[in-house]
Coordinates of C-alpha atoms in Angstrom, one line a residue:
M698 CA -78.6 58.3 -78.2
A699 CA -75.0 58.2 -77.8
E700 CA -75.7 55.9 -74.3
M701 CA -77.8 53.9 -76.4
D702 CA -74.7 53.3 -78.5
V703 CA -72.6 52.4 -76.0
L704 CA -75.3 49.7 -74.6
A705 CA -75.4 48.4 -77.5
Q706 CA -71.8 48.1 -78.2
K707 CA -71.2 46.6 -74.8
K708 CA -73.7 43.9 -75.5
R709 CA -72.1 42.9 -78.7
G710 CA -68.4 42.5 -76.6
G711 CA -66.9 45.3 -78.8
Y712 CA -66.3 47.7 -75.9
D713 CA -65.1 47.4 -72.3
S714 CA -66.3 49.6 -69.2
P715 CA -63.7 51.1 -66.7
D716 CA -64.7 48.4 -64.3
D717 CA -64.5 45.1 -67.0
S718 CA -60.8 46.7 -67.8
G719 CA -60.1 47.0 -63.7
R720 CA -61.4 43.3 -63.4
Q721 CA -59.4 41.8 -66.0
S722 CA -56.4 43.3 -64.8
Q723 CA -56.5 42.2 -61.5
Q724 CA -57.1 38.7 -63.2
G725 CA -54.2 38.6 -65.1
N726 CA -52.0 39.9 -62.1
N727 CA -53.6 36.7 -59.8
R728 CA -52.4 34.8 -62.8
R729 CA -48.8 36.1 -63.1
C730 CA -48.3 35.6 -59.1
L731 CA -50.0 32.1 -59.3
I732 CA -47.2 31.0 -62.0
G733 CA -44.4 32.7 -60.0
V734 CA -45.6 30.4 -57.1
I735 CA -45.6 27.5 -59.1
I736 CA -41.9 28.1 -60.5
F737 CA -40.5 28.9 -56.5
L738 CA -42.1 25.6 -55.6
A739 CA -40.8 23.6 -58.4
V740 CA -37.3 25.4 -58.0
L741 CA -37.4 24.6 -54.0
C742 CA -38.0 21.1 -54.7
C743 CA -35.4 20.6 -56.9
I744 CA -33.1 22.4 -54.6
M745 CA -34.2 20.2 -51.6
F746 CA -33.6 16.7 -53.8
L747 CA -30.4 18.1 -54.8
V748 CA -29.4 18.1 -51.3
I749 CA -30.5 14.6 -50.4
I750 CA -28.7 13.2 -53.1
L751 CA -25.5 15.1 -52.3
A752 CA -26.0 14.3 -48.5
V753 CA -26.6 10.6 -49.0
A754 CA -23.7 10.6 -51.5
G755 CA -21.2 12.0 -49.0
G756 CA -21.9 9.6 -46.4
F757 CA -24.1 11.2 -44.3
V758 CA -27.9 10.0 -43.4
I759 CA -30.7 12.8 -42.4
G760 CA -32.1 11.5 -38.9
N761 CA -28.8 9.3 -37.8
V762 CA -26.9 10.5 -35.0
T763 CA -23.8 8.2 -35.9
P764 CA -21.2 10.9 -37.5
P765 CA -19.3 10.4 -40.1
P766 CA -15.6 8.6 -39.7
C767 CA -12.6 10.8 -39.4
P768 CA -10.6 11.8 -42.1
P769 CA -7.5 9.4 -42.6
V770 CA -5.2 12.0 -41.3
T771 CA -2.7 11.9 -38.3
E772 CA -3.4 15.5 -37.3
R773 CA -7.3 17.5 -37.8
F774 CA -5.6 20.5 -35.9
V775 CA -2.9 22.0 -33.8
M776 CA -2.9 25.2 -31.7
Q777 CA -1.2 27.2 -29.0
Q778 CA -2.9 28.3 -26.2
P779 CA -1.7 30.4 -23.1
A780 CA -0.9 28.2 -20.3
L781 CA -2.0 28.4 -16.8
G782 CA 0.9 30.3 -14.9
G783 CA 2.5 31.6 -18.2
G784 CA 4.2 30.2 -21.5
N785 CA 2.2 28.1 -23.9
I786 CA 0.6 25.0 -24.5
T787 CA 0.7 23.4 -27.8
I788 CA -2.7 21.1 -28.4
Q789 CA -3.1 18.7 -31.4
R790 CA -6.5 17.1 -31.9
D791 CA -6.5 13.5 -34.1
S792 CA -8.7 10.2 -34.1
F793 CA -8.0 7.5 -31.8
G794 CA -9.9 5.3 -33.8
Q795 CA -13.8 4.2 -33.7
T796 CA -15.3 1.8 -31.3
G797 CA -19.6 1.0 -32.3
G798 CA -19.2 2.9 -35.2
L799 CA -18.2 6.4 -33.1
D800 CA -15.2 8.3 -33.4
I801 CA -13.3 8.6 -30.4
E802 CA -11.1 11.7 -30.3
R803 CA -7.6 12.0 -28.9
F804 CA -5.8 15.3 -27.6
T805 CA -2.0 15.8 -27.0
L806 CA -1.1 18.3 -24.9
K807 CA 2.9 19.4 -24.9
N808 CA 4.4 22.5 -22.5
D809 CA 7.6 24.1 -22.7
H810 CA 9.5 21.6 -21.1
D811 CA 8.8 18.1 -23.3
V812 CA 6.3 17.5 -21.0
T813 CA 3.6 15.8 -23.3
M814 CA 0.4 14.0 -22.1
Q815 CA -2.6 12.7 -24.2
V816 CA -6.2 12.1 -23.2
I817 CA -9.1 10.4 -25.2
S818 CA -12.9 10.9 -24.9
Y819 CA -13.1 7.5 -24.4
G820 CA -14.0 7.2 -20.8
A821 CA -12.4 11.2 -20.5
T822 CA -9.0 8.8 -20.3
W823 CA -5.3 9.9 -19.4
T824 CA -3.5 7.6 -21.8
T825 CA 0.1 8.8 -21.9
L826 CA 2.3 11.2 -20.1
H827 CA 5.8 11.7 -21.7
V828 CA 8.5 13.5 -19.2
P829 CA 12.3 13.7 -18.6
D830 CA 14.5 11.9 -16.3
R831 CA 17.3 14.1 -14.5
N832 CA 19.4 13.7 -18.2
G833 CA 16.5 14.9 -20.2
A834 CA 15.6 11.6 -21.6
V835 CA 11.8 11.4 -22.1
S836 CA 9.6 8.1 -21.1
D837 CA 6.2 7.7 -20.8
V838 CA 5.4 7.0 -17.0
V839 CA 1.8 6.2 -17.1
L840 CA 0.6 2.4 -18.1
G841 CA -1.9 2.3 -20.8
Y842 CA -2.9 0.8 -24.1
D843 CA -1.8 1.4 -28.0
D844 CA -5.1 1.4 -29.3
I845 CA -8.7 2.3 -28.4
Q846 CA -10.0 -1.5 -28.5
G847 CA -7.2 -1.7 -25.2
Y848 CA -9.3 0.6 -23.6
V849 CA -13.1 -1.0 -24.6
N850 CA -11.8 -4.4 -23.5
G851 CA -9.2 -3.7 -20.6
V852 CA -10.6 -4.1 -16.9
S853 CA -8.4 -2.0 -15.0
S854 CA -9.9 1.3 -16.0
I855 CA -6.4 2.1 -16.8
G856 CA -6.2 6.2 -16.6
A857 CA -9.6 6.6 -16.9
T858 CA -12.6 8.9 -14.8
I859 CA -14.3 6.8 -12.4
G860 CA -17.8 7.8 -11.2
R861 CA -20.3 8.1 -10.4
V862 CA -18.5 6.5 -7.0
A863 CA -15.0 5.6 -6.9
N864 CA -14.3 2.5 -4.7
R865 CA -16.4 0.3 -3.4
I866 CA -20.1 0.5 -1.9
S867 CA -21.2 -2.8 0.7
N868 CA -23.4 -5.1 -0.5
A869 CA -24.1 -2.6 -3.5
R870 CA -27.0 -0.5 -1.7
F871 CA -27.2 2.5 -0.4
T872 CA -30.2 4.7 1.3
I873 CA -30.7 8.4 0.9
D874 CA -33.7 10.3 2.5
G875 CA -35.2 6.9 3.6
T876 CA -35.4 5.4 -0.1
T877 CA -32.7 2.7 -0.7
Y878 CA -31.0 2.2 -4.2
N879 CA -29.5 -0.9 -5.4
T880 CA -26.2 -0.9 -7.6
P881 CA -24.7 -3.1 -9.8
K882 CA -22.9 -6.3 -7.8
N883 CA -20.1 -6.1 -10.0
E884 CA -17.2 -7.0 -7.6
R885 CA -17.1 -11.0 -7.0
G886 CA -21.0 -10.5 -7.0
K887 CA -21.0 -8.8 -3.7
Q888 CA -20.2 -5.2 -3.8
T889 CA -20.3 -1.9 -6.3
L890 CA -16.7 -1.0 -7.5
H891 CA -16.2 1.8 -9.5
G892 CA -19.4 3.1 -10.2
G893 CA -20.6 -0.3 -11.6
D894 CA -20.3 -2.0 -14.8
P895 CA -20.6 -0.2 -17.5
S896 CA -19.1 2.8 -15.5
F897 CA -17.8 6.1 -16.6
S898 CA -14.9 4.8 -18.3
K899 CA -16.8 3.0 -20.6
F900 CA -18.5 5.8 -22.0
I901 CA -17.7 8.5 -24.7
W902 CA -17.6 12.2 -23.3
T903 CA -18.3 15.2 -25.3
P904 CA -14.4 17.3 -25.6
K905 CA -13.9 21.0 -25.4
V906 CA -10.5 22.9 -25.7
G907 CA -9.4 26.2 -23.9
P908 CA -6.5 27.8 -22.5
G909 CA -4.3 25.2 -21.7
F910 CA -6.7 22.5 -20.9
V911 CA -9.2 19.5 -22.2
E912 CA -12.3 19.4 -20.7
F913 CA -14.6 16.2 -21.5
A914 CA -18.5 16.4 -20.7
Y915 CA -20.8 13.2 -20.0
R916 CA -24.4 13.4 -18.6
S917 CA -25.4 10.6 -16.7
P918 CA -29.1 10.0 -16.6
D919 CA -31.1 9.1 -13.8
G920 CA -31.1 5.7 -12.6
E921 CA -28.2 4.6 -14.5
N922 CA -26.2 1.5 -12.5
G923 CA -29.5 2.3 -10.0
F924 CA -28.1 6.1 -9.1
P925 CA -30.6 8.3 -8.7
G926 CA -30.9 11.9 -10.7
T927 CA -29.9 12.8 -13.9
M928 CA -26.4 14.2 -13.3
D929 CA -24.3 16.0 -15.6
I930 CA -20.1 16.1 -14.9
T931 CA -17.2 17.6 -16.7
T932 CA -13.4 16.4 -16.1
R933 CA -10.9 19.0 -17.3
Y934 CA -7.2 18.1 -17.6
T935 CA -4.9 21.1 -17.9
L936 CA -0.9 20.9 -18.2
T937 CA 1.2 23.8 -17.3
N938 CA 4.5 24.9 -17.5
K939 CA 5.5 24.0 -13.9
N940 CA 5.0 20.6 -15.2
E941 CA 1.5 19.9 -13.6
I942 CA -1.6 17.9 -14.5
I943 CA -4.0 19.4 -13.0
I944 CA -7.8 17.5 -12.9
D945 CA -10.8 19.0 -12.1
F946 CA -13.9 17.4 -11.7
E947 CA -17.4 19.3 -11.5
A948 CA -20.8 17.7 -11.4
T949 CA -24.6 18.7 -10.7
T950 CA -27.5 16.7 -10.4
D951 CA -31.5 17.0 -10.1
K952 CA -31.7 14.4 -7.5
A953 CA -29.5 13.7 -4.2
T954 CA -27.1 11.3 -5.2
P955 CA -24.0 9.9 -4.0
I956 CA -20.8 10.9 -5.8
N957 CA -17.1 10.3 -5.4
M958 CA -15.1 10.8 -8.7
C959 CA -11.2 10.4 -9.2
N960 CA -8.6 9.5 -12.0
H961 CA -7.3 6.0 -12.1
A962 CA -3.6 6.7 -13.5
Y963 CA -1.5 4.1 -13.1
F964 CA 2.4 5.3 -12.6
N965 CA 6.0 3.9 -13.1
L966 CA 8.2 6.9 -12.6
A967 CA 10.8 4.2 -14.4
G968 CA 8.8 4.1 -17.6
Q969 CA 5.7 2.4 -18.1
G970 CA 7.4 -0.8 -19.9
N971 CA 9.4 -1.4 -16.7
R972 CA 7.2 -3.9 -15.3
T973 CA 8.0 -3.0 -11.6
M974 CA 7.9 -0.1 -9.1
T975 CA 9.4 -1.8 -6.4
D976 CA 12.1 0.2 -6.6
H977 CA 9.7 3.4 -5.9
K978 CA 10.3 5.3 -2.7
I979 CA 6.8 6.8 -1.4
A980 CA 5.7 9.1 1.5
I981 CA 1.9 9.5 2.3
Y982 CA 1.2 12.8 4.6
A983 CA -1.8 10.8 6.5
D984 CA -1.8 10.2 10.4
S985 CA -4.6 8.0 9.9
Y986 CA -6.0 5.2 7.6
L987 CA -8.9 3.1 7.1
P988 CA -8.9 -0.7 8.1
V989 CA -10.9 -2.8 5.5
D990 CA -12.2 -6.1 6.0
A991 CA -11.7 -9.4 3.1
E992 CA -14.1 -8.2 0.8
L993 CA -12.0 -4.8 1.0
I994 CA -14.4 -2.6 2.6
P995 CA -14.1 -0.1 5.4
T996 CA -14.6 -1.7 8.7
G997 CA -15.9 2.2 9.5
V998 CA -12.8 2.9 12.0
V999 CA -10.7 5.6 11.4
A1000 CA -7.5 4.0 12.8
P1001 CA -4.0 5.5 13.5
V1002 CA -1.0 4.4 11.1
Q1003 CA 1.7 4.9 14.1
G1004 CA 3.4 1.4 14.4
T1005 CA 1.6 0.3 11.6
Q1006 CA 2.8 -0.7 8.0
F1007 CA 0.5 2.0 6.8
D1008 CA 2.7 4.7 8.5
L1009 CA 4.1 6.0 5.1
R1010 CA 4.7 9.4 6.6
Q1011 CA 8.6 9.1 6.0
P1012 CA 10.1 7.9 2.5
T1013 CA 9.6 4.1 2.2
L1014 CA 10.7 1.5 -0.1
L1015 CA 7.7 -0.3 -1.6
S1016 CA 9.7 -3.6 -1.9
N1017 CA 8.6 -6.9 -2.7
A1018 CA 9.0 -7.6 1.1
R1019 CA 7.1 -4.7 2.6
L1020 CA 3.7 -5.3 -0.1
A1021 CA 3.9 -9.2 0.8
S1022 CA 3.5 -8.1 4.5
I1023 CA 0.3 -6.2 4.0
P1024 CA -2.7 -8.1 4.3
G1025 CA -4.5 -9.1 1.0
G1026 CA -0.8 -8.9 -0.3
G1027 CA 0.0 -5.0 -1.3
Y1028 CA -1.9 -2.0 -0.8
D1029 CA -5.7 -1.1 -1.8
H1030 CA -6.0 1.2 1.5
N1031 CA -7.6 4.6 2.1
F1032 CA -5.5 7.1 3.8
C1033 CA -7.0 10.3 5.7
V1034 CA -4.6 12.7 4.6
N1035 CA -3.7 15.8 7.0
G1036 CA -5.5 19.1 6.8
T1037 CA -9.1 20.1 6.9
T1038 CA -9.5 22.3 3.4
G1039 CA -8.2 23.4 0.9
L1040 CA -5.1 22.1 -1.3
K1041 CA -3.4 19.4 0.9
Y1042 CA -0.1 17.9 0.3
M1043 CA -0.7 14.3 0.0
A1044 CA 2.2 12.4 -1.2
R1045 CA 5.7 11.9 -2.8
V1046 CA 6.8 9.2 -4.7
V1047 CA 10.6 9.1 -5.5
H1048 CA 12.4 6.8 -8.3
E1049 CA 16.1 7.3 -7.2
A1050 CA 17.7 5.8 -10.7
S1051 CA 16.0 7.8 -13.1
G1052 CA 15.6 11.0 -10.6
R1053 CA 12.0 11.4 -11.5
V1054 CA 9.4 13.0 -8.7
L1055 CA 5.7 12.7 -8.8
E1056 CA 4.0 15.0 -6.0
V1057 CA 0.4 14.8 -5.1
F1058 CA -1.9 17.9 -3.8
S1059 CA -5.7 17.3 -3.4
D1060 CA -8.5 18.8 -2.0
Q1061 CA -10.1 15.8 -1.0
P1062 CA -10.2 14.0 2.4
G1063 CA -8.4 10.8 1.3
V1064 CA -6.2 9.3 -1.3
Q1065 CA -6.0 5.4 -2.0
L1066 CA -2.8 4.0 -2.8
Y1067 CA -3.3 0.9 -5.4
S1068 CA -0.2 -1.5 -6.0
S1069 CA -1.9 -2.7 -8.9
I1070 CA -2.3 -6.4 -6.7
H1071 CA -4.6 -7.6 -9.6
F1072 CA -2.1 -7.7 -12.7
G1073 CA -0.7 -11.1 -13.6
S1074 CA -4.0 -12.5 -12.7
T1075 CA -5.7 -9.9 -15.5
E1076 CA -3.2 -10.3 -18.6
E1077 CA -3.3 -7.1 -19.2
I1078 CA -1.2 -6.3 -22.5
G1079 CA -0.2 -2.6 -22.5
K1080 CA 1.9 -0.2 -24.4
G1081 CA 4.4 -1.8 -26.8
G1082 CA 3.2 -5.3 -26.2
V1083 CA 4.1 -5.1 -22.6
R1084 CA 2.7 -7.1 -20.4
Y1085 CA 2.1 -5.8 -16.8
P1086 CA 2.6 -7.9 -14.1
Q1087 CA 1.5 -7.5 -10.5
F1088 CA 3.0 -4.3 -9.0
A1089 CA 3.5 -2.6 -12.4
A1090 CA 2.5 0.6 -11.1
L1091 CA 1.1 2.6 -8.3
C1092 CA -2.2 4.3 -8.2
L1093 CA -2.9 7.9 -6.2
E1094 CA -6.6 8.2 -6.6
T1095 CA -7.7 10.9 -4.5
Q1096 CA -11.3 11.1 -3.3
N1097 CA -13.4 10.8 -0.2
Y1098 CA -13.5 8.2 2.2
P1099 CA -14.3 4.4 0.2
D1100 CA -18.5 3.5 1.2
A1101 CA -18.8 6.9 2.6
I1102 CA -22.3 6.8 1.3
N1103 CA -22.7 4.0 4.4
N1104 CA -20.5 5.2 6.8
E1105 CA -22.2 8.2 9.0
N1106 CA -18.7 9.1 10.6
F1107 CA -17.2 9.6 7.0
P1108 CA -17.4 12.8 5.4
D1109 CA -20.8 13.6 3.7
S1110 CA -20.6 12.1 0.0
V1111 CA -24.0 13.2 -1.4
L1112 CA -24.5 15.5 -3.9
R1113 CA -27.9 17.5 -4.0
P1114 CA -29.5 20.0 -6.4
G1115 CA -28.5 23.2 -6.1
S1116 CA -25.2 22.2 -5.3
V1117 CA -21.7 21.6 -7.3
Y1118 CA -19.5 18.8 -6.7
K1119 CA -16.0 20.2 -7.1
H1120 CA -12.9 18.0 -6.7
R1121 CA -9.2 19.1 -7.7
V1122 CA -6.1 16.7 -8.1
I1123 CA -2.5 18.0 -9.1
Y1124 CA 0.0 15.5 -10.0
K1125 CA 3.2 17.4 -10.3
F1126 CA 6.7 16.1 -11.8
S1127 CA 10.2 17.1 -11.3
T1128 CA 13.8 15.6 -10.8
L1129 CA 15.7 15.2 -7.9
T1130 CA 18.8 17.9 -7.4
G1131 CA 20.2 16.7 -3.8
S1132 CA 18.7 14.0 -1.4
S1133 CA 16.0 12.2 -1.8

């Protein structure tokens, strides 16, 4: 009888069985979970909307690879780093302006002896070098420009990292493993100069700061200017308390490709505004050099310097008369430096009036002496509004032999996958203490 009452009550809806009660409880939990999920999603959407609004208001655009402009300050950070060989190097980082909407980073390195250098991310370029003379007076001894536009518009690669192949490639063509490659004819419509146009000097590199150095990285894609293989390159500038500027180039590739990198600093030890280097003495420790044709392409002959105007093994004044006696009106020639492996003592330059001395060491087989023949015709306006005339400065570009890729008797210039290209050059500065 009691069971019948229970059944009747269930039919009237006035009594819940244990099974019904469990189901209703589960349904309630489900509803609460669904409401919680809806609330969570609504809050998340509000947060994302707020982030987008703030980002757009702050000047960022999602997916835009253009970084925001640098803040209008002269100094972004200053740090002290231990110097190679002892002491400390102060490194300051700031902005050198913008080109194409992209910020150009500038780095100032200073050692314990009042030697200060600056490098920028555009072209991994060396822009200034202040060194003392024998009386302690400091001058900037490398040519350059006052602002980024000068480097963008300049045609002389002043202070820049040069590559993939510095100097010249005859007929803008070379062959590797049976495949012929064509490169830009950016010099007189006949040959490739300094890797073509645009070259490494016209790209923005990625900077990194380390103990006493600033390093710049660039990835050169397969086929850039006709060269095969994707190449990863770094250029590292190190300042020491021995008043040395050490430049290290490294590169790897995924296809066989020629490489011959260098730095294209123009030196005037009297100061970059002095307008002539014809009062400088130079010695280059090379028993042979590479004669060139009318297009400044090596003939393939390695000739002795003995008895020629290219014998610079003893200190020689780079006078106007001497420069005029060189075919072509000045030096633009590779010297085959004595020695086979390791760092070699390549050259020494002296400016007696200031007492400044530059010495060059490198692990490369050659050094190109360039006496800035073209200045005067290019109307280059440098730092401080100085117009650079012919013979305003000299370059000492450590390198492999020019056009080595087309001369089997020259040192091999092909970099292959699995190998690492390395090139070190040291520019050391001092002052005279006795005779020159």
